[in-house]
């Protein structure tokens, strides 16, 4: 049975007395996957989280619901209520808004066959969402068959048709599956379809309607879902979990930028609302500062507020074939106004260096013209540390940073 819990959205507390450049929007505490919790950085500076405003969610979503007899009449009604709650918390449904941050939602049901109840253009308001969901999911079918491959195959078709002529090609796509059984072999094996969806960039989340502790159902749906996004109907915060999936899906980086994550080597680790780009044409620190501002709106030389971010940037360099040992690149730390400060977007106050520091031995040197900072490999060990250098004459590669595309930042 679903135990629907009202999700309490709360603004994240500011951790600095300064106004952060990214704090103009609320960041809600939603149900992000428990397996990838946000780490606690050192010092008083923190990196930007993904936007958490469900009212500004901008996705294309297809919900796929098993309406076979195994779902039960009571169960399918609770599925309808769950769907309406997940997307009913202020999210703009449809495309009739001046603000492009809106969500299209399609609905597919399946048993032995699939039915497209609503394509991505059919539901144009929250009222239509309620009426469509509760009408289509008012009862189960007479079929005992439950072939998930049919359902997610229809979802794939709905997503493809929704992109005709490049419509909303910049929007991320999400498929949410509610299933009471896991069946299918050969042509009815759902894994090839799910793998094809995920390979094309679609995020898949599953909810097992678990009435009898069916471990095979949960295991099968885990193979269908994107990593960490398989849930059960018994989850106490199912609404929060699914809203968290939607918000994380809606948090991404433009082409050529790498999203900052808790672990560079784990694609499924916790994502921050920060994008990194290595610039591989040598420039002075001062020129690099202006170049980052021009590479993207509100771009700036990258910060390293903690060791996790420091190590992540080094991994970005090591995984870029343009770099080679000994590694060296500009970062956004400089000596200005009598102290060491981190760069921020143009027009925003710099952030004083606080807490974490990673100076190489005997650094920093006397400032004078040595106002810029690079990460430099200091020994044969594959590590880098900070060294201050002449901000106008030392030409190196550099790391730029910008906020991610998310509910705060729409990316055309």
Tab-separated table of C-alpha atoms in Angstrom:
chain	number	residue	atom	x	y	z
A	1	UNK	CA	0.000	0.000	0.000
A	2	UNK	CA	1.185	3.512	-0.618
A	3	UNK	CA	1.667	5.610	2.459
A	4	UNK	CA	1.623	9.072	0.990
A	5	UNK	CA	3.482	11.589	3.046
A	6	UNK	CA	3.173	15.312	2.479
A	7	UNK	CA	6.537	16.643	1.395
A	8	UNK	CA	7.655	19.631	3.408
A	9	UNK	CA	9.664	21.963	1.231
A	10	UNK	CA	12.014	24.205	3.164
A	11	UNK	CA	14.481	26.805	2.010
A	12	UNK	CA	18.081	25.853	2.654
A	13	UNK	CA	19.740	27.995	5.290
A	14	UNK	CA	22.485	30.293	4.123
A	15	UNK	CA	25.842	29.274	5.490
A	16	UNK	CA	27.503	32.639	5.028
A	17	UNK	CA	26.610	36.166	6.062
A	18	UNK	CA	27.290	37.186	2.461
A	19	UNK	CA	24.670	37.023	-0.237
A	20	UNK	CA	25.537	34.068	-2.453
A	21	UNK	CA	25.217	34.498	-6.205
A	22	UNK	CA	23.085	31.366	-6.338
A	23	UNK	CA	20.812	32.106	-3.370
A	24	UNK	CA	18.162	34.049	-5.280
A	25	UNK	CA	16.054	30.901	-5.472
A	26	UNK	CA	14.904	28.476	-2.782
A	27	UNK	CA	16.585	25.088	-2.561
A	28	UNK	CA	14.179	22.557	-1.114
A	29	UNK	CA	15.059	19.588	1.039
A	30	UNK	CA	13.517	16.779	-0.973
A	31	UNK	CA	13.937	13.024	-1.030
A	32	UNK	CA	17.206	12.577	-2.876
A	33	UNK	CA	18.340	8.950	-3.115
A	34	UNK	CA	19.628	7.850	0.269
A	35	UNK	CA	22.616	6.088	-1.281
A	36	UNK	CA	24.165	9.367	-2.434
A	37	UNK	CA	23.887	11.887	0.421
A	38	UNK	CA	25.466	15.311	-0.007
A	39	UNK	CA	28.832	15.419	1.753
A	40	UNK	CA	29.644	18.101	4.290
A	41	UNK	CA	32.359	20.404	2.965
A	42	UNK	CA	34.979	22.010	5.167
A	43	UNK	CA	35.164	25.708	5.896
A	44	UNK	CA	32.392	28.272	5.650
A	45	UNK	CA	32.078	28.300	1.855
A	46	UNK	CA	29.894	25.686	0.188
A	47	UNK	CA	29.173	24.740	-3.400
A	48	UNK	CA	25.825	25.354	-5.022
A	49	UNK	CA	23.184	22.626	-4.745
A	50	UNK	CA	20.831	21.706	-7.581
A	51	UNK	CA	17.722	23.872	-7.756
A	52	UNK	CA	14.842	22.509	-5.688
A	53	UNK	CA	11.815	24.562	-6.723
A	54	UNK	CA	9.133	22.160	-7.948
A	55	UNK	CA	7.121	25.111	-9.290
A	56	UNK	CA	9.873	25.632	-11.870
A	57	UNK	CA	10.451	22.010	-12.840
A	58	UNK	CA	11.039	21.718	-16.598
A	59	UNK	CA	10.946	18.140	-17.854
A	60	UNK	CA	9.180	15.812	-20.262
A	61	UNK	CA	7.763	12.956	-18.179
A	62	UNK	CA	5.939	9.780	-19.131
A	63	UNK	CA	4.259	7.832	-16.325
A	64	UNK	CA	3.764	4.129	-17.075
A	65	UNK	CA	1.191	2.261	-14.948
A	66	UNK	CA	0.512	-1.463	-14.766
A	67	UNK	CA	-3.297	-1.808	-14.767
A	68	UNK	CA	-3.402	-5.606	-14.803
A	69	UNK	CA	-5.520	-7.422	-12.204
A	70	UNK	CA	-2.444	-7.840	-10.014
A	71	UNK	CA	-2.357	-4.101	-9.324
A	72	UNK	CA	-5.794	-4.353	-7.639
A	73	UNK	CA	-8.535	-1.702	-7.715
A	74	UNK	CA	-7.386	-0.203	-4.426
A	75	UNK	CA	-3.767	-0.181	-5.542
A	76	UNK	CA	-4.349	1.588	-8.840
A	77	UNK	CA	-6.372	4.289	-7.081
A	78	UNK	CA	-3.464	4.876	-4.730
A	79	UNK	CA	-1.118	5.027	-7.727
A	80	UNK	CA	-3.312	7.780	-9.181
A	81	UNK	CA	-3.141	9.708	-5.910
A	82	UNK	CA	0.630	9.300	-5.783
A	83	UNK	CA	1.104	10.642	-9.324
A	84	UNK	CA	-1.134	13.644	-8.646
A	85	UNK	CA	0.742	14.414	-5.428
A	86	UNK	CA	4.218	14.135	-6.967
A	87	UNK	CA	3.404	16.632	-9.736
A	88	UNK	CA	0.713	18.648	-7.971
A	89	UNK	CA	2.948	20.731	-5.707
A	90	UNK	CA	2.902	23.856	-7.862
A	91	UNK	CA	4.559	22.336	-10.941
A	92	UNK	CA	3.407	24.062	-14.130
A	93	UNK	CA	1.850	21.297	-16.244
A	94	UNK	CA	1.644	21.811	-19.998
A	95	UNK	CA	3.120	24.425	-22.316
A	96	UNK	CA	0.752	27.418	-22.144
A	97	UNK	CA	3.070	29.529	-19.994
A	98	UNK	CA	5.338	32.463	-20.778
A	99	UNK	CA	7.954	30.916	-18.481
A	100	UNK	CA	9.578	27.996	-20.375
A	101	UNK	CA	10.097	26.148	-17.089
A	102	UNK	CA	7.121	23.823	-17.353
A	103	UNK	CA	6.588	20.069	-17.426
A	104	UNK	CA	4.775	17.991	-20.004
A	105	UNK	CA	3.353	14.751	-18.620
A	106	UNK	CA	2.188	11.763	-20.645
A	107	UNK	CA	0.396	8.673	-19.320
A	108	UNK	CA	0.630	5.053	-20.502
A	109	UNK	CA	-1.154	2.013	-19.066
A	110	UNK	CA	-0.296	-1.589	-19.806
A	111	UNK	CA	-1.281	-5.189	-19.142
A	112	UNK	CA	-0.940	-7.686	-21.999
A	113	UNK	CA	-0.969	-4.646	-24.315
A	114	UNK	CA	-0.280	-0.962	-23.842
A	115	UNK	CA	-2.518	2.081	-24.152
A	116	UNK	CA	-1.346	5.654	-24.585
A	117	UNK	CA	-3.845	7.510	-22.404
A	118	UNK	CA	-2.235	10.915	-22.954
A	119	UNK	CA	0.686	11.999	-25.122
A	120	UNK	CA	2.978	14.808	-24.035
A	121	UNK	CA	0.692	17.525	-25.410
A	122	UNK	CA	-2.651	16.290	-24.109
A	123	UNK	CA	-2.502	17.476	-20.490
A	124	UNK	CA	-2.257	21.269	-20.279
A	125	UNK	CA	-3.052	22.075	-16.647
A	126	UNK	CA	-3.000	20.608	-13.166
A	127	UNK	CA	-6.790	20.219	-13.355
A	128	UNK	CA	-6.448	18.175	-16.538
A	129	UNK	CA	-3.763	16.099	-14.848
A	130	UNK	CA	-6.102	15.240	-11.985
A	131	UNK	CA	-9.059	14.431	-14.227
A	132	UNK	CA	-6.978	12.351	-16.657
A	133	UNK	CA	-5.145	10.365	-13.996
A	134	UNK	CA	-8.134	9.594	-11.813
A	135	UNK	CA	-10.312	8.726	-14.816
A	136	UNK	CA	-7.784	6.438	-16.501
A	137	UNK	CA	-6.725	4.806	-13.232
A	138	UNK	CA	-10.156	4.297	-11.681
A	139	UNK	CA	-10.117	0.518	-12.169
A	140	UNK	CA	-7.904	-2.326	-13.318
A	141	UNK	CA	-8.325	-4.313	-16.514
A	142	UNK	CA	-9.566	-7.883	-16.731
A	143	UNK	CA	-6.166	-9.129	-17.888
A	144	UNK	CA	-3.775	-11.145	-15.740
A	145	UNK	CA	-0.914	-10.362	-18.125
A	146	UNK	CA	1.565	-7.689	-17.125
A	147	UNK	CA	4.238	-7.128	-19.759
A	148	UNK	CA	6.381	-4.191	-18.793
A	149	UNK	CA	8.118	-4.223	-22.175
A	150	UNK	CA	4.814	-3.130	-23.743
A	151	UNK	CA	4.459	-0.235	-21.318
A	152	UNK	CA	7.960	1.209	-21.551
A	153	UNK	CA	7.965	0.574	-25.311
A	154	UNK	CA	4.904	2.813	-25.574
A	155	UNK	CA	6.618	5.386	-23.352
A	156	UNK	CA	9.591	5.392	-25.709
A	157	UNK	CA	7.259	6.102	-28.619
A	158	UNK	CA	5.540	8.940	-26.718
A	159	UNK	CA	8.916	10.537	-25.947
A	160	UNK	CA	10.062	10.230	-29.565
A	161	UNK	CA	6.856	11.755	-30.921
A	162	UNK	CA	7.144	14.535	-28.353
A	163	UNK	CA	10.450	15.572	-29.931
A	164	UNK	CA	9.102	15.944	-33.471
A	165	UNK	CA	10.883	18.777	-35.301
A	166	UNK	CA	13.216	19.260	-32.350
A	167	UNK	CA	10.492	20.433	-29.968
A	168	UNK	CA	11.859	20.871	-26.421
A	169	UNK	CA	15.084	19.119	-27.365
A	170	UNK	CA	16.821	20.904	-24.477
A	171	UNK	CA	14.505	19.364	-21.868
A	172	UNK	CA	15.549	16.271	-19.909
A	173	UNK	CA	13.251	13.239	-20.040
A	174	UNK	CA	11.990	11.002	-17.241
A	175	UNK	CA	9.982	7.757	-17.250
A	176	UNK	CA	8.318	6.632	-14.001
A	177	UNK	CA	7.025	3.040	-13.892
A	178	UNK	CA	4.505	1.604	-11.406
A	179	UNK	CA	4.478	-2.202	-11.708
A	180	UNK	CA	2.867	-5.101	-9.851
A	181	UNK	CA	4.761	-7.845	-11.672
A	182	UNK	CA	7.936	-8.473	-13.609
A	183	UNK	CA	7.402	-10.762	-16.579
A	184	UNK	CA	8.723	-11.207	-20.051
A	185	UNK	CA	11.217	-13.107	-22.141
A	186	UNK	CA	12.395	-12.775	-25.713
A	187	UNK	CA	10.432	-10.010	-27.425
A	188	UNK	CA	8.717	-9.235	-24.133
A	189	UNK	CA	11.940	-8.801	-22.166
A	190	UNK	CA	11.806	-5.222	-20.853
A	191	UNK	CA	15.559	-4.854	-20.287
A	192	UNK	CA	16.544	-4.088	-23.930
A	193	UNK	CA	13.907	-1.345	-24.113
A	194	UNK	CA	14.975	0.111	-20.767
A	195	UNK	CA	18.640	0.005	-21.764
A	196	UNK	CA	17.809	1.788	-25.019
A	197	UNK	CA	15.942	4.514	-23.138
A	198	UNK	CA	18.770	5.042	-20.657
A	199	UNK	CA	21.400	5.042	-23.416
A	200	UNK	CA	19.488	7.889	-25.095
A	201	UNK	CA	19.659	9.979	-21.907
A	202	UNK	CA	16.235	9.133	-20.472
A	203	UNK	CA	16.146	8.660	-16.691
A	204	UNK	CA	14.016	5.706	-15.562
A	205	UNK	CA	12.558	5.359	-12.070
A	206	UNK	CA	10.481	2.389	-10.910
A	207	UNK	CA	7.994	1.753	-8.125
A	208	UNK	CA	7.310	-1.870	-7.210
A	209	UNK	CA	3.724	-2.324	-6.028
A	210	UNK	CA	4.924	-4.788	-3.418
A	211	UNK	CA	1.987	-6.590	-1.797
A	212	UNK	CA	3.691	-9.757	-0.648
A	213	UNK	CA	7.371	-8.934	-0.361
A	214	UNK	CA	8.094	-10.139	-3.902
A	215	UNK	CA	11.903	-9.943	-4.058
A	216	UNK	CA	11.932	-10.972	-7.728
A	217	UNK	CA	9.743	-7.968	-8.611
A	218	UNK	CA	12.033	-5.527	-6.842
A	219	UNK	CA	15.164	-7.132	-8.295
A	220	UNK	CA	13.724	-7.044	-11.814
A	221	UNK	CA	12.676	-3.408	-11.562
A	222	UNK	CA	16.087	-2.471	-10.161
A	223	UNK	CA	17.553	-3.697	-13.461
A	224	UNK	CA	15.094	-1.504	-15.336
A	225	UNK	CA	15.663	1.665	-13.305
A	226	UNK	CA	18.522	4.114	-13.535
A	227	UNK	CA	21.001	3.593	-10.693
A	228	UNK	CA	19.540	4.328	-7.220
A	229	UNK	CA	16.083	5.128	-8.625
A	230	UNK	CA	14.167	1.908	-7.845
A	231	UNK	CA	11.578	2.251	-5.061
A	232	UNK	CA	8.665	0.330	-3.549
A	233	UNK	CA	5.108	1.265	-2.686
A	234	UNK	CA	5.962	0.746	0.986
A	235	UNK	CA	8.513	3.569	1.058
A	236	UNK	CA	7.314	6.073	3.653
A	237	UNK	CA	8.551	9.051	1.635
A	238	UNK	CA	7.753	7.821	-1.856
A	239	UNK	CA	6.472	11.245	-2.908
A	240	UNK	CA	9.682	12.901	-1.759
A	241	UNK	CA	11.812	10.241	-3.438
A	242	UNK	CA	10.111	10.687	-6.804
A	243	UNK	CA	10.196	14.470	-6.552
A	244	UNK	CA	13.894	14.158	-5.742
A	245	UNK	CA	14.411	12.057	-8.882
A	246	UNK	CA	12.631	14.723	-10.925
A	247	UNK	CA	14.768	17.513	-9.455
A	248	UNK	CA	18.015	15.585	-9.962
A	249	UNK	CA	16.972	14.762	-13.545
A	250	UNK	CA	16.359	18.485	-14.072
A	251	UNK	CA	19.893	19.289	-12.860
A	252	UNK	CA	22.446	18.970	-15.654
A	253	UNK	CA	25.257	20.727	-17.489
A	254	UNK	CA	25.478	22.118	-21.038
A	255	UNK	CA	27.584	20.377	-23.652
A	256	UNK	CA	31.343	20.544	-23.020
A	257	UNK	CA	30.807	21.090	-19.282
A	258	UNK	CA	31.253	18.417	-16.588
A	259	UNK	CA	28.863	18.268	-13.644
A	260	UNK	CA	30.522	18.428	-10.245
A	261	UNK	CA	29.708	15.247	-8.309
A	262	UNK	CA	30.688	13.829	-4.938
A	263	UNK	CA	32.811	11.232	-6.749
A	264	UNK	CA	34.247	11.854	-10.211
A	265	UNK	CA	34.532	8.120	-10.915
A	266	UNK	CA	30.924	7.332	-9.931
A	267	UNK	CA	28.477	8.673	-12.506
A	268	UNK	CA	25.637	8.044	-10.060
A	269	UNK	CA	27.098	9.884	-7.074
A	270	UNK	CA	25.439	12.994	-5.661
A	271	UNK	CA	25.262	15.890	-8.136
A	272	UNK	CA	25.869	19.521	-7.276
A	273	UNK	CA	24.422	22.492	-9.133
A	274	UNK	CA	27.890	23.268	-10.500
A	275	UNK	CA	29.444	22.715	-13.939
A	276	UNK	CA	33.183	22.636	-14.681
A	277	UNK	CA	35.009	23.171	-17.956
A	278	UNK	CA	38.721	22.790	-18.607
A	279	UNK	CA	40.012	25.435	-21.012
A	280	UNK	CA	43.006	24.109	-22.913
A	281	UNK	CA	44.456	27.234	-24.512
A	282	UNK	CA	47.155	28.748	-22.310
A	283	UNK	CA	46.341	32.125	-20.782
A	284	UNK	CA	47.516	34.291	-17.934
A	285	UNK	CA	45.491	34.148	-14.711
A	286	UNK	CA	43.954	37.563	-15.407
A	287	UNK	CA	43.070	36.686	-19.005
A	288	UNK	CA	41.603	33.363	-17.833
A	289	UNK	CA	39.367	35.243	-15.395
A	290	UNK	CA	37.802	37.221	-18.228
A	291	UNK	CA	37.690	34.197	-20.542
A	292	UNK	CA	35.610	32.217	-18.036
A	293	UNK	CA	33.184	35.131	-17.781
A	294	UNK	CA	32.759	35.031	-21.570
A	295	UNK	CA	32.515	31.247	-21.914
A	296	UNK	CA	29.118	31.210	-20.199
A	297	UNK	CA	26.729	33.678	-18.611
A	298	UNK	CA	27.781	34.057	-14.960
A	299	UNK	CA	30.888	31.941	-15.557
A	300	UNK	CA	34.033	32.399	-13.459
A	301	UNK	CA	37.363	30.755	-12.608
A	302	UNK	CA	36.616	27.650	-10.559
A	303	UNK	CA	36.570	27.541	-6.763
A	304	UNK	CA	37.941	24.852	-4.467
A	305	UNK	CA	36.079	25.232	-1.199
A	306	UNK	CA	37.106	21.785	0.047
A	307	UNK	CA	39.296	18.787	-0.687
A	308	UNK	CA	36.526	16.995	-2.535
A	309	UNK	CA	36.224	19.806	-5.078
A	310	UNK	CA	40.037	20.112	-5.281
A	311	UNK	CA	40.329	16.405	-6.125
A	312	UNK	CA	37.441	16.586	-8.588
A	313	UNK	CA	39.099	19.354	-10.623
A	314	UNK	CA	42.323	17.373	-10.683
A	315	UNK	CA	40.399	14.367	-12.024
A	316	UNK	CA	38.921	16.615	-14.729
A	317	UNK	CA	42.456	17.568	-15.747
A	318	UNK	CA	43.790	14.008	-15.636
A	319	UNK	CA	40.920	12.756	-17.787
A	320	UNK	CA	41.524	15.404	-20.450
A	321	UNK	CA	44.148	14.331	-22.984
A	322	UNK	CA	45.256	17.940	-23.495
A	323	UNK	CA	46.789	17.897	-20.004
A	324	UNK	CA	49.970	16.038	-19.136
A	325	UNK	CA	52.320	15.758	-16.176
A	326	UNK	CA	53.482	17.833	-14.455
A	327	UNK	CA	49.915	19.085	-14.119
A	328	UNK	CA	49.282	22.803	-13.749
A	329	UNK	CA	46.191	24.976	-14.259
A	330	UNK	CA	44.716	28.253	-13.028
A	331	UNK	CA	41.930	28.251	-10.427
A	332	UNK	CA	39.806	31.112	-9.125
A	333	UNK	CA	41.832	32.083	-6.059
A	334	UNK	CA	43.677	35.424	-6.050
A	335	UNK	CA	45.163	37.996	-3.705
A	336	UNK	CA	42.981	41.092	-3.766
A	337	UNK	CA	41.876	43.729	-1.253
A	338	UNK	CA	44.487	42.576	1.228
A	339	UNK	CA	43.531	38.909	1.319
A	340	UNK	CA	43.003	35.680	-0.599
A	341	UNK	CA	39.578	35.533	-2.234
A	342	UNK	CA	37.622	33.206	-4.492
A	343	UNK	CA	36.173	34.420	-7.783
A	344	UNK	CA	32.393	34.691	-8.215
A	345	UNK	CA	30.269	35.721	-11.218
A	346	UNK	CA	30.862	39.270	-12.440
A	347	UNK	CA	29.052	41.760	-10.228
A	348	UNK	CA	29.012	39.562	-7.109
A	349	UNK	CA	31.219	39.942	-4.043
A	350	UNK	CA	34.312	37.750	-3.877
A	351	UNK	CA	34.394	35.010	-1.224
A	352	UNK	CA	37.264	35.210	1.280
A	353	UNK	CA	39.371	32.068	1.618
A	354	UNK	CA	38.083	30.316	4.738
A	355	UNK	CA	38.723	26.922	6.276
A	356	UNK	CA	40.157	24.660	3.595
A	357	UNK	CA	43.549	25.428	2.003
A	358	UNK	CA	45.901	23.323	-0.127
A	359	UNK	CA	49.131	25.305	-0.494
A	360	UNK	CA	52.246	23.531	-1.709
A	361	UNK	CA	55.238	23.696	0.678
A	362	UNK	CA	56.730	27.220	1.028
A	363	UNK	CA	53.622	28.830	-0.529
A	364	UNK	CA	52.121	31.366	-0.719
A	365	UNK	CA	55.060	33.559	-1.677
A	366	UNK	CA	55.200	37.325	-1.181
A	367	UNK	CA	52.263	38.703	-3.181
A	368	UNK	CA	53.374	41.773	-5.200
A	369	UNK	CA	52.483	40.657	-8.734
A	370	UNK	CA	52.068	37.014	-7.663
A	371	UNK	CA	48.349	37.509	-7.221
A	372	UNK	CA	46.992	34.535	-9.180
A	373	UNK	CA	46.901	30.897	-8.061
A	374	UNK	CA	47.484	27.677	-9.961
A	375	UNK	CA	47.142	24.054	-9.003
A	376	UNK	CA	50.575	22.570	-9.653
A	377	UNK	CA	51.963	19.091	-9.343
A	378	UNK	CA	54.708	19.480	-6.741
A	379	UNK	CA	56.351	16.039	-6.840
A	380	UNK	CA	56.203	12.718	-8.661
A	381	UNK	CA	53.069	11.897	-6.690
A	382	UNK	CA	49.854	12.338	-8.631
A	383	UNK	CA	48.716	15.247	-6.483
A	384	UNK	CA	48.530	18.997	-6.990
A	385	UNK	CA	48.628	21.942	-4.609
A	386	UNK	CA	48.213	25.691	-4.742
A	387	UNK	CA	50.999	28.034	-5.796
A	388	UNK	CA	50.658	31.772	-6.306
A	389	UNK	CA	52.057	33.082	-9.566
A	390	UNK	CA	52.327	36.282	-11.571
A	391	UNK	CA	48.779	37.065	-12.638
A	392	UNK	CA	49.816	38.609	-15.953
A	393	UNK	CA	52.752	36.622	-17.326
A	394	UNK	CA	52.341	32.952	-16.361
A	395	UNK	CA	50.294	31.274	-19.109
A	396	UNK	CA	48.586	27.949	-18.285
A	397	UNK	CA	45.376	26.036	-18.906
A	398	UNK	CA	42.522	26.908	-16.547
A	399	UNK	CA	39.276	25.657	-14.984
A	400	UNK	CA	35.984	27.542	-15.387
A	401	UNK	CA	32.793	27.130	-13.359
A	402	UNK	CA	29.138	28.000	-13.906
A	403	UNK	CA	25.800	27.112	-12.319
A	404	UNK	CA	24.026	24.029	-13.660
A	405	UNK	CA	20.826	24.055	-15.688
A	406	UNK	CA	18.049	23.360	-13.177
A	407	UNK	CA	14.846	24.793	-11.752
A	408	UNK	CA	16.621	28.061	-11.019
A	409	UNK	CA	18.441	28.312	-14.352
A	410	UNK	CA	16.690	27.611	-17.644
A	411	UNK	CA	19.086	26.628	-20.442
A	412	UNK	CA	17.788	27.138	-23.972
